[in-house]
Tab-separated table of N, CA and C in Angstrom:
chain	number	residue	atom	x	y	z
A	286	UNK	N	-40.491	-91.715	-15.221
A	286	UNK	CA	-40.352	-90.329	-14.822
A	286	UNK	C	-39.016	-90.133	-14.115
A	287	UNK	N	-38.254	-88.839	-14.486
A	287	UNK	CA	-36.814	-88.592	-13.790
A	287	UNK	C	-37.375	-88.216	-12.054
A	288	UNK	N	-36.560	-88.466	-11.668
A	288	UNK	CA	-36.708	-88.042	-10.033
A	288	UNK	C	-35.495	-87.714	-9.735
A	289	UNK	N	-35.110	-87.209	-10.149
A	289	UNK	CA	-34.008	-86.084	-10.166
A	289	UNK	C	-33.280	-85.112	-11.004
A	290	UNK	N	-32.995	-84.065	-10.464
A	290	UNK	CA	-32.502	-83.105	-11.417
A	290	UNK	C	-30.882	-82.252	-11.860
A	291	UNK	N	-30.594	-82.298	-13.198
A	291	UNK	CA	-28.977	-82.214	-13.133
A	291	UNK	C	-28.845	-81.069	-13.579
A	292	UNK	N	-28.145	-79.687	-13.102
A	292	UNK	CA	-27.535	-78.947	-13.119
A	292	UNK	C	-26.141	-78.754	-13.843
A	293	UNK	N	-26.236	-77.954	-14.944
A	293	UNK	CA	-24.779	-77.817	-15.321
A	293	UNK	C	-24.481	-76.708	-15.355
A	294	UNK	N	-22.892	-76.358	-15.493
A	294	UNK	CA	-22.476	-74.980	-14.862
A	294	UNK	C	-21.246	-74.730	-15.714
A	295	UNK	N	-21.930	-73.520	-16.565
A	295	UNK	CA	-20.472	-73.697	-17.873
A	295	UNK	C	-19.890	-72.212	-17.366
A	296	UNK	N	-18.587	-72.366	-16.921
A	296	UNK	CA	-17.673	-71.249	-16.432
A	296	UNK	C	-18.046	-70.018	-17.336
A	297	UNK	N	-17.994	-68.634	-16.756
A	297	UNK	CA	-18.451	-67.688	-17.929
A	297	UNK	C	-16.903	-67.113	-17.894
A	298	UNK	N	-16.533	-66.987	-19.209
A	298	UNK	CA	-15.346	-66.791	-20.060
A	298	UNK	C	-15.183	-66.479	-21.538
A	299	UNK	N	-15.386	-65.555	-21.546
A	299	UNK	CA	-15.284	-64.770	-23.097
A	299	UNK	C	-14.662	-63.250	-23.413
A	300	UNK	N	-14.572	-63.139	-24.262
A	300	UNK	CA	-13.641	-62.167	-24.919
A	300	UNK	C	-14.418	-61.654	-26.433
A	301	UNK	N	-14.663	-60.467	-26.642
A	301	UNK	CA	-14.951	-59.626	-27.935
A	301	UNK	C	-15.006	-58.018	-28.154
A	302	UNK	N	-14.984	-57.692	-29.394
A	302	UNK	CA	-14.424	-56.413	-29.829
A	302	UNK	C	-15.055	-56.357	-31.396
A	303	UNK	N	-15.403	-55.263	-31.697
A	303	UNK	CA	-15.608	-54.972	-32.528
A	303	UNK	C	-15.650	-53.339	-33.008
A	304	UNK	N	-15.645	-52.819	-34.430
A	304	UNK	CA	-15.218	-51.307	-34.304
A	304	UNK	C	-16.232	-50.808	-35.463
A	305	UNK	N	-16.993	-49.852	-36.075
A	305	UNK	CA	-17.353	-49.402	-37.073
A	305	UNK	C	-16.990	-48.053	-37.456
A	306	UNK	N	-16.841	-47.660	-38.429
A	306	UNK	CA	-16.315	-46.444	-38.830
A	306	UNK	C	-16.952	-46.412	-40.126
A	307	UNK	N	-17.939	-45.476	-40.205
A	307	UNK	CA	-18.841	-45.380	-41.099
A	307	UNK	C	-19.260	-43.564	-42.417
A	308	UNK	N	-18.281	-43.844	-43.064
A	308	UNK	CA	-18.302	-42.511	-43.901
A	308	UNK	C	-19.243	-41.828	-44.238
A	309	UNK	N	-20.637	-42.825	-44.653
A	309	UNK	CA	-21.440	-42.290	-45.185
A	309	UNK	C	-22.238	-41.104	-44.270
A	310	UNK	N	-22.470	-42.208	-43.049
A	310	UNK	CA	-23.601	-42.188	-41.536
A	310	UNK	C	-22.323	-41.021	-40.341
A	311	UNK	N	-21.233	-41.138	-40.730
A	311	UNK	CA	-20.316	-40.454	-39.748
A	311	UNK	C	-19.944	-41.499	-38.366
A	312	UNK	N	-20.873	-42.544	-38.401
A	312	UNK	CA	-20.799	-43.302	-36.916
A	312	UNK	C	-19.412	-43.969	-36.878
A	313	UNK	N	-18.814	-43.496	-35.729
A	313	UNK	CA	-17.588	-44.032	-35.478
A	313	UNK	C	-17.622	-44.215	-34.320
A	314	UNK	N	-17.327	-45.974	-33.817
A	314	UNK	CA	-17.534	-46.440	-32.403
A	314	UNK	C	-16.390	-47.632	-32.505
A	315	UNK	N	-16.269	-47.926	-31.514
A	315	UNK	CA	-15.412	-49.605	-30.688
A	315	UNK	C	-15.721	-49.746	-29.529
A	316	UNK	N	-15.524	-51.066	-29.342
A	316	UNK	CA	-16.051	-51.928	-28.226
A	316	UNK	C	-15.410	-52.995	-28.109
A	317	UNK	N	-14.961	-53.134	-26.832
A	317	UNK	CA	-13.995	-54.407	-26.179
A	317	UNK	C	-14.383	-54.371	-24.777
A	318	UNK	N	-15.017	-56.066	-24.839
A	318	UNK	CA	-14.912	-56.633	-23.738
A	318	UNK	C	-14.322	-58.052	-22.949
A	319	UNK	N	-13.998	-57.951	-21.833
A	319	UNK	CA	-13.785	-59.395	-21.542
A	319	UNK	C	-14.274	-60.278	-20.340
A	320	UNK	N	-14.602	-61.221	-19.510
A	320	UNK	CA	-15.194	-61.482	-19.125
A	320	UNK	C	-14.745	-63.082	-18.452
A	321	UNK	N	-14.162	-63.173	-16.729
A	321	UNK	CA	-13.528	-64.231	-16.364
A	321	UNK	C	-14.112	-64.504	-15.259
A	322	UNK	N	-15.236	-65.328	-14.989
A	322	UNK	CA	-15.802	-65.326	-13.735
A	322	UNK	C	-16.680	-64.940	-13.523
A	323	UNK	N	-16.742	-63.963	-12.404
A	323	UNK	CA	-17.312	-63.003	-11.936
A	323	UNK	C	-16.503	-61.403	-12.558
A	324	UNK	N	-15.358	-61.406	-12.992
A	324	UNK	CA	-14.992	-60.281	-13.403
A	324	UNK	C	-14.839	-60.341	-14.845
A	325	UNK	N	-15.633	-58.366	-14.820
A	325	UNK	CA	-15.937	-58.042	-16.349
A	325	UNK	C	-15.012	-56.697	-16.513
A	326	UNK	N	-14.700	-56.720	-17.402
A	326	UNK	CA	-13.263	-55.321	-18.107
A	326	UNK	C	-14.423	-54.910	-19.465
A	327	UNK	N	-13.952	-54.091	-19.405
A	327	UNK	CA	-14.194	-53.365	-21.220
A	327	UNK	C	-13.998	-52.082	-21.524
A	328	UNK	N	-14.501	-51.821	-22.472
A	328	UNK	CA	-14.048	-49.883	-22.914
A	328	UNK	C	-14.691	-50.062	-24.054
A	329	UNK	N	-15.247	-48.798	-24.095
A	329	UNK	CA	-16.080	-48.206	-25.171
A	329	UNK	C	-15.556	-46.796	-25.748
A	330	UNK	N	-15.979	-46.543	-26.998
A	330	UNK	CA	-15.435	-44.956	-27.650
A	330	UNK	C	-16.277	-44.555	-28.580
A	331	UNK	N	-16.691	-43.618	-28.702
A	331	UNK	CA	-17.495	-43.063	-29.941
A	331	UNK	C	-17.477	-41.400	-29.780
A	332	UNK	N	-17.486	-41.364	-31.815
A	332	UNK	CA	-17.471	-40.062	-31.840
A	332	UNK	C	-18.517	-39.365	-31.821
A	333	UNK	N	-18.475	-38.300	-30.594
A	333	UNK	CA	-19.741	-37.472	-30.554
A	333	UNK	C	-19.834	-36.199	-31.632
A	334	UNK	N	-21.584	-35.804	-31.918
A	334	UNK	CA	-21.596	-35.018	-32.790
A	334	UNK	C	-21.044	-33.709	-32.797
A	335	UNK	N	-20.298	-33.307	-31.795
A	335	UNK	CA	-19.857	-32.192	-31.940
A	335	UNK	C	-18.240	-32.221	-31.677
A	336	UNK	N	-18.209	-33.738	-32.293
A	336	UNK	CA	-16.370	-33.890	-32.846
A	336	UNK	C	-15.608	-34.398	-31.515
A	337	UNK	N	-15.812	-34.214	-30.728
A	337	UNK	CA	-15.211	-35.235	-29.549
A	337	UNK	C	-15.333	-36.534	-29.211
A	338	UNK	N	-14.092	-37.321	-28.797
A	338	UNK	CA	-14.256	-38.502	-28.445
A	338	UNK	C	-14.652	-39.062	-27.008
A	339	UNK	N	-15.786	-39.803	-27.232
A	339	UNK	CA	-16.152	-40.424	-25.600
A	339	UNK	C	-15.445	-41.323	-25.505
A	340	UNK	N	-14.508	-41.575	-24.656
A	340	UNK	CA	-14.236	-43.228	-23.647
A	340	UNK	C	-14.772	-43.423	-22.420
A	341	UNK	N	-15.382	-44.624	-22.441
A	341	UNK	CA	-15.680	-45.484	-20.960
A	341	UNK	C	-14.858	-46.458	-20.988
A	342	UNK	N	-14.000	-46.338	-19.383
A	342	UNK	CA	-13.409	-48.216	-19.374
A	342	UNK	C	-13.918	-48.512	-18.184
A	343	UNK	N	-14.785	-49.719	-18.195
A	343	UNK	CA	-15.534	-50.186	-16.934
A	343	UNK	C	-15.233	-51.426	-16.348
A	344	UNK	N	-15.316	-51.883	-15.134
A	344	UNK	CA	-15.098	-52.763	-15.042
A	344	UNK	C	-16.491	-53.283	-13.745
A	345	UNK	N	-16.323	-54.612	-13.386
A	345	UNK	CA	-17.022	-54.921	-12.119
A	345	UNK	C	-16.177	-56.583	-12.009
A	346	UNK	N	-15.902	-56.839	-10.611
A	346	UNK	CA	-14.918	-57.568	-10.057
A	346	UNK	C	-16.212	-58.995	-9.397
A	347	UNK	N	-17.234	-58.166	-9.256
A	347	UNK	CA	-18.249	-58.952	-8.720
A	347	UNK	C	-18.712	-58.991	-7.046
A	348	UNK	N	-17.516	-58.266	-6.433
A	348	UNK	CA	-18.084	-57.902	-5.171
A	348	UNK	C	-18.574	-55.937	-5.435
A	349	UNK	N	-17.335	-55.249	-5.748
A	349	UNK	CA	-18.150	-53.745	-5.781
A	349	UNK	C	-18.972	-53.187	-6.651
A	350	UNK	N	-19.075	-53.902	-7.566
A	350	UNK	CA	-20.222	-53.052	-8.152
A	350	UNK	C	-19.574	-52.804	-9.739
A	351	UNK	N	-20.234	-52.404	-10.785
A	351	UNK	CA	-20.237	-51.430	-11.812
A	351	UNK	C	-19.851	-50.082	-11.427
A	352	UNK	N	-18.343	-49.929	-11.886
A	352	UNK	CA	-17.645	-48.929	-11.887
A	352	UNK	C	-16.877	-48.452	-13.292
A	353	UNK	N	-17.413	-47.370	-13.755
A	353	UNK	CA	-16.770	-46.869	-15.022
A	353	UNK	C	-16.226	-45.459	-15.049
A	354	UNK	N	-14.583	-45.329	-15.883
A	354	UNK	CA	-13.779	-43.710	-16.419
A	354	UNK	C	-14.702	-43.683	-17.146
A	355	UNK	N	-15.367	-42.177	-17.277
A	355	UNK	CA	-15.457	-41.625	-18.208
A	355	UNK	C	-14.649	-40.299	-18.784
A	356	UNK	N	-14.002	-40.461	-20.261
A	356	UNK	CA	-12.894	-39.322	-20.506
A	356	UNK	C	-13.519	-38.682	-21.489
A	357	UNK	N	-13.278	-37.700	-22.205
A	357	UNK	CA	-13.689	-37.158	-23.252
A	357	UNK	C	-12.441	-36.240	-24.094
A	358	UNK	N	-12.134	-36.523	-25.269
A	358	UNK	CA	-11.318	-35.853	-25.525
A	358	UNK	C	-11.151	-35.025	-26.926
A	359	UNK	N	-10.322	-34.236	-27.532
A	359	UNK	CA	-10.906	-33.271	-28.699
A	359	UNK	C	-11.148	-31.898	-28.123
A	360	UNK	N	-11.651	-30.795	-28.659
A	360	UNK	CA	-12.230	-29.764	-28.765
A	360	UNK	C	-13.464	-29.814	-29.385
A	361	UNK	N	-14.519	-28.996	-28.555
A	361	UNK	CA	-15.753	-29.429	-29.219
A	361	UNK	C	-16.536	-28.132	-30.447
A	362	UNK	N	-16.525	-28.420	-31.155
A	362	UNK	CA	-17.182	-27.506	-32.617
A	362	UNK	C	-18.557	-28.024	-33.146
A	363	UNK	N	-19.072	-26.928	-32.582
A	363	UNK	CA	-20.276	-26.723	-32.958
A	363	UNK	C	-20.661	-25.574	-34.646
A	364	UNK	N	-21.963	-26.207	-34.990
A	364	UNK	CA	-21.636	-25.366	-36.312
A	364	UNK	C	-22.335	-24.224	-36.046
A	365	UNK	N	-22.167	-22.980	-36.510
A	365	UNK	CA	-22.323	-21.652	-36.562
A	365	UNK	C	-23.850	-21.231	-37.391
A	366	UNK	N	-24.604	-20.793	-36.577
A	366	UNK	CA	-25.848	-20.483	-37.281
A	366	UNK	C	-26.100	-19.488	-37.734
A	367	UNK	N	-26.729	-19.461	-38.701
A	367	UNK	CA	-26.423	-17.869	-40.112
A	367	UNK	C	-27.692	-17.415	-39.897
A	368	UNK	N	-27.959	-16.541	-39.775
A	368	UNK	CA	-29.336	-15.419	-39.201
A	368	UNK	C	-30.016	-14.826	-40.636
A	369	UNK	N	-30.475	-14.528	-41.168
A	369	UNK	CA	-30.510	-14.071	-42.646
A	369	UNK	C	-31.559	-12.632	-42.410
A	370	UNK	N	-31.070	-11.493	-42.106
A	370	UNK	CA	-32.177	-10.278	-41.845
A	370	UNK	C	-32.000	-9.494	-43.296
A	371	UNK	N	-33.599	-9.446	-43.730
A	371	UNK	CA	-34.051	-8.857	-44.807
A	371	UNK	C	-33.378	-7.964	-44.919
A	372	UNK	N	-33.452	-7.391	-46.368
A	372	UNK	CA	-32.577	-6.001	-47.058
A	372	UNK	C	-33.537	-4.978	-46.115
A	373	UNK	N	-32.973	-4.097	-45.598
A	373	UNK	CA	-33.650	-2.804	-45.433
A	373	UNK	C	-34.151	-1.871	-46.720
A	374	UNK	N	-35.455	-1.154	-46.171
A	374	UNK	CA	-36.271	-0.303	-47.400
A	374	UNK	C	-36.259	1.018	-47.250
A	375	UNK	N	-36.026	1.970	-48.197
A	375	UNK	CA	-36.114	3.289	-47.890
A	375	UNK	C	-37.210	3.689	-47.358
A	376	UNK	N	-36.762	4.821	-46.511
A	376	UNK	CA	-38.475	5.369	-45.882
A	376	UNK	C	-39.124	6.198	-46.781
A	377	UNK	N	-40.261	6.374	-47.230
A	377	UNK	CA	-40.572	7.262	-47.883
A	377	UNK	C	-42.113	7.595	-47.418
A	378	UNK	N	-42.591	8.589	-47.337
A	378	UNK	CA	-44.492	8.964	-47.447
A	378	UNK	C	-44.397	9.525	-48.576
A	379	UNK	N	-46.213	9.599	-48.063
A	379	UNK	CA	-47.166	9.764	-48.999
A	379	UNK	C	-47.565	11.017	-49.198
């Protein structure tokens, strides 16, 4: 039987990104992050449905906290809704 126990400690250190842009679905996003320590960076973007772009760039250092920009940019267009009121009828009696 072990009577003792070993601990290992693999530095956290990484880096990734990735982007989709999707014609069919409209989804258009990216994502980059990185990651040294205790401190984390990244930024995010996607297009919202009413044609504007979201960015977040966040970071946390490991003492303050989760802190993120949020920007937004574009003009936003919304689509126009069509009302459809019946033909009017002559008045007539009886």
């Amino acid at each position: 039987m072990c009577d003792h126990l070993i601990l290992r400690y693999s530095y956290p250190k990484y880096r990734f990104e990735y982007g989709v842009k999707d014609g069919q679905t409209g989804d258009v996003k990216e994502q980059s992050e990185e990651r040294d320590g205790d401190v984390v960076k990244g930024e995010y973007s996607l297009l919202e449905p009413d044609g504007t772009i979201r960015k977040v760039q966040y970071h946390d250092d490991g003492h303050s906290g989760f802190n993120a920009i949020v920007t937004k940019t574009g003009h936003a267009v919304h689509p126009v809704e069509t009302v459809k009121v019946p033909a009017s009828y002559s008045e007539y009696s009886h």
